[in-house]
CSV table of C-alpha atoms in Angstrom, one decimal:
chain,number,residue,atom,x,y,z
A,1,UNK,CA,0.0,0.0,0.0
A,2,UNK,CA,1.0,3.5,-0.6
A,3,UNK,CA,1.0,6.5,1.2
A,4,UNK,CA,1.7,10.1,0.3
A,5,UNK,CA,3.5,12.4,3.1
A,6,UNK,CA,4.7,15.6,1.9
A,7,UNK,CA,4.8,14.5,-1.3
A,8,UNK,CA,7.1,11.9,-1.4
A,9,UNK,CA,5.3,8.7,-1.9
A,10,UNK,CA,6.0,6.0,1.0
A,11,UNK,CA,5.4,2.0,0.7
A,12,UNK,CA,3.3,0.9,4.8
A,13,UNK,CA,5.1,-2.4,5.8
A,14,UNK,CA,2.5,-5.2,5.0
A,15,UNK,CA,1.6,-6.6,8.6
A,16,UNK,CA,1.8,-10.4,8.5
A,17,UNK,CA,-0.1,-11.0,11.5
A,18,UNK,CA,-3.3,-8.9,9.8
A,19,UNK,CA,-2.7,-11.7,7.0
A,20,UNK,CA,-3.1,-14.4,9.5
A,21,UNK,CA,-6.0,-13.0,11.4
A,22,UNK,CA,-8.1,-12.7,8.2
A,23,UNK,CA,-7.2,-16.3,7.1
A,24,UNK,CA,-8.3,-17.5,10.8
A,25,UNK,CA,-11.3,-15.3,10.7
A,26,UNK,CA,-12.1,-16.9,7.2
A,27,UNK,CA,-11.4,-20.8,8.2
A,28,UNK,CA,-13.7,-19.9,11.4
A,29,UNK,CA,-16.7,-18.5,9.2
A,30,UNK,CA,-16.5,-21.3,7.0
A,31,UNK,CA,-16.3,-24.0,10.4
A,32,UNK,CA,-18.9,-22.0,12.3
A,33,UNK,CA,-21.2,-22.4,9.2
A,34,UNK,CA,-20.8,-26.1,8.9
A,35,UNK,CA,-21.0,-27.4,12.1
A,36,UNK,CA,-24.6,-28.1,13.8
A,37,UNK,CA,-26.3,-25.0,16.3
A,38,UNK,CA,-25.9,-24.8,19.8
A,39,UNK,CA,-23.1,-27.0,19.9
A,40,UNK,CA,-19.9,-26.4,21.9
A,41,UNK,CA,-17.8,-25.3,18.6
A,42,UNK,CA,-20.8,-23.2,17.4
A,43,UNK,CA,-21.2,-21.0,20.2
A,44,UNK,CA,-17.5,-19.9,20.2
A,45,UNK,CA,-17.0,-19.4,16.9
A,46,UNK,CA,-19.8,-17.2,16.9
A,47,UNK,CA,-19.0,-15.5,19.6
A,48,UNK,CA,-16.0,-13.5,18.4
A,49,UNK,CA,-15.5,-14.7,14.5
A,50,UNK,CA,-17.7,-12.0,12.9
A,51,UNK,CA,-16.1,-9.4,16.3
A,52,UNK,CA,-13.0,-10.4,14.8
A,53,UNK,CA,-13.5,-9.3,11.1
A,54,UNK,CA,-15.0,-5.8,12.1
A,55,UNK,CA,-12.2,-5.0,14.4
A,56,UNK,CA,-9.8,-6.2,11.6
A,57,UNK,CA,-11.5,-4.1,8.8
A,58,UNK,CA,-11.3,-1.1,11.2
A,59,UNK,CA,-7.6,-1.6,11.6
A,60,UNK,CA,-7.0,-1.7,8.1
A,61,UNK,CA,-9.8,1.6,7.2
A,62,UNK,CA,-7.4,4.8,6.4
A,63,UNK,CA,-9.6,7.9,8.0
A,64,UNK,CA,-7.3,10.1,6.3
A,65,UNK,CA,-8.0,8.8,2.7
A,66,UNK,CA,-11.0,10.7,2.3
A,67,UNK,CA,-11.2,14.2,2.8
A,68,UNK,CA,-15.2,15.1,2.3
A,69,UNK,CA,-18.3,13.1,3.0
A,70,UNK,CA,-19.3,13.0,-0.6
A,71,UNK,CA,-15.8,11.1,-1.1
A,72,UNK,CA,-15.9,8.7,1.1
A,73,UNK,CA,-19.8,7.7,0.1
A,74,UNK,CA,-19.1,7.4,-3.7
A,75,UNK,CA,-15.6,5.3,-3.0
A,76,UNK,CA,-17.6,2.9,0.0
A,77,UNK,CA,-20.5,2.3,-2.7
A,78,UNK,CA,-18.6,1.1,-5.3
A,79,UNK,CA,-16.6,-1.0,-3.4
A,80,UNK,CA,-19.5,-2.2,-0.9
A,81,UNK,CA,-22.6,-1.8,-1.9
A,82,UNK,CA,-22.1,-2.7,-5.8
A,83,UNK,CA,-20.6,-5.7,-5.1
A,84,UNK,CA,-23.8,-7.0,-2.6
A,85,UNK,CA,-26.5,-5.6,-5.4
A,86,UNK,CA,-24.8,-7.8,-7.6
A,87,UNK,CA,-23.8,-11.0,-5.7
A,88,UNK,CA,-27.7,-10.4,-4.3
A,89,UNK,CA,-29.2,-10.3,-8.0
A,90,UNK,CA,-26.8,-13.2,-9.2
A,91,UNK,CA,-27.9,-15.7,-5.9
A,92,UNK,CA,-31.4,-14.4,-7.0
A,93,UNK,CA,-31.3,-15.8,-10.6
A,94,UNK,CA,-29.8,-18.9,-9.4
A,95,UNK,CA,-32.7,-19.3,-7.2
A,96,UNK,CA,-35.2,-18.9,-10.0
A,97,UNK,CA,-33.1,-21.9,-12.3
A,98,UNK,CA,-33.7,-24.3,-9.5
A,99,UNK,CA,-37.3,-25.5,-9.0
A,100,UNK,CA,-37.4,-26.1,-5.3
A,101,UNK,CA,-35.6,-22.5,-4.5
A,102,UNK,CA,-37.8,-20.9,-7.0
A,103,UNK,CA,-41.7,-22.1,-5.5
A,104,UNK,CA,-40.0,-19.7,-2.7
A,105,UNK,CA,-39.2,-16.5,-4.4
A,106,UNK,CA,-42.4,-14.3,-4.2
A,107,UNK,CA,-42.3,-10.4,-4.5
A,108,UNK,CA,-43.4,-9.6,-0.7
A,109,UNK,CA,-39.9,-11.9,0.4
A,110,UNK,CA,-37.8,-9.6,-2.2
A,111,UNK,CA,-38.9,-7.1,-0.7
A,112,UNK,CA,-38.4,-7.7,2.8
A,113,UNK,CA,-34.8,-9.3,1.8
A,114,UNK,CA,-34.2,-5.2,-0.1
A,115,UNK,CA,-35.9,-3.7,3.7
A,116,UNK,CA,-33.3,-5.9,6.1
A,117,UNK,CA,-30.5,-6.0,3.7
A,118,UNK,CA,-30.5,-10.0,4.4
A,119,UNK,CA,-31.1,-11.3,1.0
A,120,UNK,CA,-32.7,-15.3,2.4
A,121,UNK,CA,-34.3,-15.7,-1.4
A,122,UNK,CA,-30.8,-15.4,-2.9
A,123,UNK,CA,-29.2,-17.7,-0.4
A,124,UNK,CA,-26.1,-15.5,-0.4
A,125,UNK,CA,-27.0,-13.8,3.6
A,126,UNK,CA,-23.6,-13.3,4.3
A,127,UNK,CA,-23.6,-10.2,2.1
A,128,UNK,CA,-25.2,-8.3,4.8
A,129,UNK,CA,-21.9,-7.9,6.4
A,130,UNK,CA,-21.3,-5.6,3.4
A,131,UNK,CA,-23.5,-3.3,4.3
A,132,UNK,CA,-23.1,-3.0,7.8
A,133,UNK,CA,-19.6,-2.3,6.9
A,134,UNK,CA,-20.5,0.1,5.0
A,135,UNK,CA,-22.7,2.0,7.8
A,136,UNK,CA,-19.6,1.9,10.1
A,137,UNK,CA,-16.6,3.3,7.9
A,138,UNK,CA,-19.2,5.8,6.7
A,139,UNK,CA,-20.6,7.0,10.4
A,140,UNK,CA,-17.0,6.5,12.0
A,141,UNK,CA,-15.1,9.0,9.8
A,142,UNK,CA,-18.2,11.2,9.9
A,143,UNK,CA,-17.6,11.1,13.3
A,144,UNK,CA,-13.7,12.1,13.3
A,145,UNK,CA,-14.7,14.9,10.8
A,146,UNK,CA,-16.8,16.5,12.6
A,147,UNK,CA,-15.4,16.1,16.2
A,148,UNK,CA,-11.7,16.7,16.9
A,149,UNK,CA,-12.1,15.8,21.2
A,150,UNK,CA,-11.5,12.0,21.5
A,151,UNK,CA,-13.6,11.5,24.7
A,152,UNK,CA,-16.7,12.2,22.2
A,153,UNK,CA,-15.2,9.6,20.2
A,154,UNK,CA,-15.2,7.3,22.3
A,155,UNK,CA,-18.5,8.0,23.8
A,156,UNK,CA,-20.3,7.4,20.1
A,157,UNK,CA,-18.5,3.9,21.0
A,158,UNK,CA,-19.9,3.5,23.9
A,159,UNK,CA,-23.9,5.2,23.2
A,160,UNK,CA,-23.7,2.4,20.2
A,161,UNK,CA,-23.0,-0.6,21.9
A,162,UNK,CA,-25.5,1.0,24.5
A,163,UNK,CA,-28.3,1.0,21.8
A,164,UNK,CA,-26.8,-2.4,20.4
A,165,UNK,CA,-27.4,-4.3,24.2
A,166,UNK,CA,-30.8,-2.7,24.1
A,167,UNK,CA,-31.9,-3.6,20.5
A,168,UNK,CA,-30.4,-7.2,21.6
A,169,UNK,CA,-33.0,-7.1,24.8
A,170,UNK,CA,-35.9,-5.9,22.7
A,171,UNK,CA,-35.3,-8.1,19.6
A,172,UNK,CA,-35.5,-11.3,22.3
A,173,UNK,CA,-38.9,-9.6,23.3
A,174,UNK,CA,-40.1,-9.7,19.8
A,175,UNK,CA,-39.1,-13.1,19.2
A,176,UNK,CA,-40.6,-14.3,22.2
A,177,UNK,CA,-44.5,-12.9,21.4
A,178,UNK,CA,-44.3,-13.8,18.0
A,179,UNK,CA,-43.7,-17.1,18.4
A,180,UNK,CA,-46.1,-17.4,21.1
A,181,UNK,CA,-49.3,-14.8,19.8
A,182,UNK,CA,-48.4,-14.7,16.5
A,183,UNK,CA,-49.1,-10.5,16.5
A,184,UNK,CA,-46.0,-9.0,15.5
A,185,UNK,CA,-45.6,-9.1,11.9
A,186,UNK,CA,-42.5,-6.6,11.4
A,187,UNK,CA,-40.9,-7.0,8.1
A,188,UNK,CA,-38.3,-9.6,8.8
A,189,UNK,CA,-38.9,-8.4,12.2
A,190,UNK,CA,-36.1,-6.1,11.8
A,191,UNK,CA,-34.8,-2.2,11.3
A,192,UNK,CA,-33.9,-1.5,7.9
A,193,UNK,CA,-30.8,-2.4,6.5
A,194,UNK,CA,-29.0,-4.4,9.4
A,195,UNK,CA,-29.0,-1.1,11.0
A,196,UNK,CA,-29.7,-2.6,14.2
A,197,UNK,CA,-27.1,-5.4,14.0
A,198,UNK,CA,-24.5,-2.3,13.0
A,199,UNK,CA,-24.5,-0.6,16.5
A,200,UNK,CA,-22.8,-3.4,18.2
A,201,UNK,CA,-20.7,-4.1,14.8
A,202,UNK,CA,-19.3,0.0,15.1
A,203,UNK,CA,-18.2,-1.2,18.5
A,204,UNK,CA,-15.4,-3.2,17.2
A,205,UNK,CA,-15.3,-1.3,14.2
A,206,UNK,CA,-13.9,1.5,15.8
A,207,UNK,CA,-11.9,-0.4,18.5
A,208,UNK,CA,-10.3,-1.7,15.4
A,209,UNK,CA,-9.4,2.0,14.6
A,210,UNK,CA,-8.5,2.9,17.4
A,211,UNK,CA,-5.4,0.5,17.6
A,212,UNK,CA,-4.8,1.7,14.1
A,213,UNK,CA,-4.1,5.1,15.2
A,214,UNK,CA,-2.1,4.7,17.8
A,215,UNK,CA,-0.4,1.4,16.4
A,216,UNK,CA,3.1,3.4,16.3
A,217,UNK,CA,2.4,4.3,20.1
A,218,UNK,CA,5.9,3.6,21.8
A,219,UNK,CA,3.9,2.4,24.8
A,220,UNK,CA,2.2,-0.3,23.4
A,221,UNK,CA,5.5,-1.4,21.2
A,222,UNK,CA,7.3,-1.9,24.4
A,223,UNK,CA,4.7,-3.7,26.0
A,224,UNK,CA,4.1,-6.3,22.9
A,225,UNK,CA,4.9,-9.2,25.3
A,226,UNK,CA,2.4,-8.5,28.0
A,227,UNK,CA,-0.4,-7.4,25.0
A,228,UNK,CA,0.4,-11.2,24.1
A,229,UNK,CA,-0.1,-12.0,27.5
A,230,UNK,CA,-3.3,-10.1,28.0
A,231,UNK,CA,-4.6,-11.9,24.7
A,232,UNK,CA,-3.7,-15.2,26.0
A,233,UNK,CA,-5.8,-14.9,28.9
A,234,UNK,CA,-8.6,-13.2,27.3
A,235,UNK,CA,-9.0,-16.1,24.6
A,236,UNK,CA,-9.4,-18.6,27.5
A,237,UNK,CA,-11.5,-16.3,29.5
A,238,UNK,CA,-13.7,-16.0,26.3
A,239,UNK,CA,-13.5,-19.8,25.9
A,240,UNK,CA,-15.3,-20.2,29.5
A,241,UNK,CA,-17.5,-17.7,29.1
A,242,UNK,CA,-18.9,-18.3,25.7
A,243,UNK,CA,-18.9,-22.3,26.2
A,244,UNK,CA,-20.0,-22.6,29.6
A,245,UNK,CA,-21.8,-18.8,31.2
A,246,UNK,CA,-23.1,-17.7,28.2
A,247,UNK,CA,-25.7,-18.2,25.8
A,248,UNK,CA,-25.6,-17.7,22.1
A,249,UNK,CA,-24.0,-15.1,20.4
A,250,UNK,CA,-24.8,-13.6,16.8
A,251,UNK,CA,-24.0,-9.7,15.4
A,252,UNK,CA,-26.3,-10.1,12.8
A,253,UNK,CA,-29.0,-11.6,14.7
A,254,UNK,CA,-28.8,-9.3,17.4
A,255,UNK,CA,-28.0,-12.3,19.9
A,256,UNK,CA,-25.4,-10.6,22.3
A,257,UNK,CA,-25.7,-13.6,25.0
A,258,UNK,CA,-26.7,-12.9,28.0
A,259,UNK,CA,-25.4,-9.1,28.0
């Protein structure tokens, strides 16, 4: 990658272990989707695998490529948002050449899939992740723009994993009378969008940042052994917790366990 200072153009180290976390993060996604629910392997892949790829796209987002709103919009669309129209309208087509796919695709469930941004008719649903992605690089950098005072930073972190635990809390409640009363017939029973499963994504989103800005902190490069450490420990904390305390966990589902 290249980066302009001053204007002489600079080559950024590639970062091997950014290489590796993406390959874990992808071997995990394809596990996670194989294995059965609710089992032991499920429930912690799922509680950090799709935590793990927003916090690693945040690392790698540049806020100072972009230098206006309209910029960073028309760049992010092309490179997010085409891409899921497309893969959507191609897992569409497919669906209508294969009889038993195609006695389910019906204009009210394109419609809904277009409304949650979870296209189910196309059988491609991981493409939401595109557009969440999209609603985080977009709203973080707005955020930086406009405010220059890091504490308000970090509380937009912390109001949207706020309203993400909440969402979480009510989208249980919702789940729980429709399935018993059969009243509640929201559009996929969700906000528009993923929007709701995108405040707790910005969390780790912007965590991912974060580091990213103050990854040449000499601080944190003399203390690389005890970050290890502190890793360490938190992957076998989060291996007790998400096997044995908690229950399921799941961005897009807003399924936070039991938060």
């Amino acid at each position: 990658m290249l980066i302009k200072r001053e204007g002489i153009v600079m080559k950024e180290k590639r970062r091997l272990y950014l290489d590796i976390s993406k390959g874990i993060g992808m071997l995990l996604v394809v596990i996670g989707h194989c294995v059965n629910k609710d089992t032991l392997l499920h429930n912690w892949i799922f509680s950090f695998h799709m935590p793990l790829f927003f916090c690693i796209s945040g690392y790698c987002f540049r806020l100072d490529k972009y230098n206006s709103f309209k910029n960073i919009m028309v760049d992010k669309a092309k490179r997010l948002l085409v891409p899921y129209i497309l893969f959507s309208l191609l897992g569409l087509f497919i669906s209508l050449l294969i009889p038993r796919w195609r006695q389910q695709v019906d204009i009210q469930g394109i419609l809904v899939d277009i409304y949650t941004g979870y296209p189910k008719l196309s059988h491609i649903t991981s493409t939401w992740f595109l557009i969440s992605l999209f609603l985080c690089m977009v709203i973080w950098w707005t955020i930086n723009y406009l405010f220059k005072n890091y504490l308000i930073r970090i509380g937009f972190i912390i109001l949207s994993g706020s309203i993400g635990a909440v969402i979480s809390k009510m989208h249980e409640v919702v789940n729980v009378v429709s399935a018993s009363e059969k009243t509640i017939n929201l559009p996929g029973g969700r906000l528009p969008l993923t929007i709701d499963a995108s405040f707790t994504a910005f969390v780790f989103f912007a965590i991912g940042n974060v580091l990213r800005v103050n990854k040449n902190n000499k601080a944190l490069e003399d203390k690389r052994y005890h970050t290890l450490l502190v890793g360490m420990i938190s992957l076998g904390v989060n291996i007790v917790v998400s096997l044995f305390l908690n229950s399921r966990v799941n961005i897009h589902g807003c399924m936070e366990g039991n938060t």
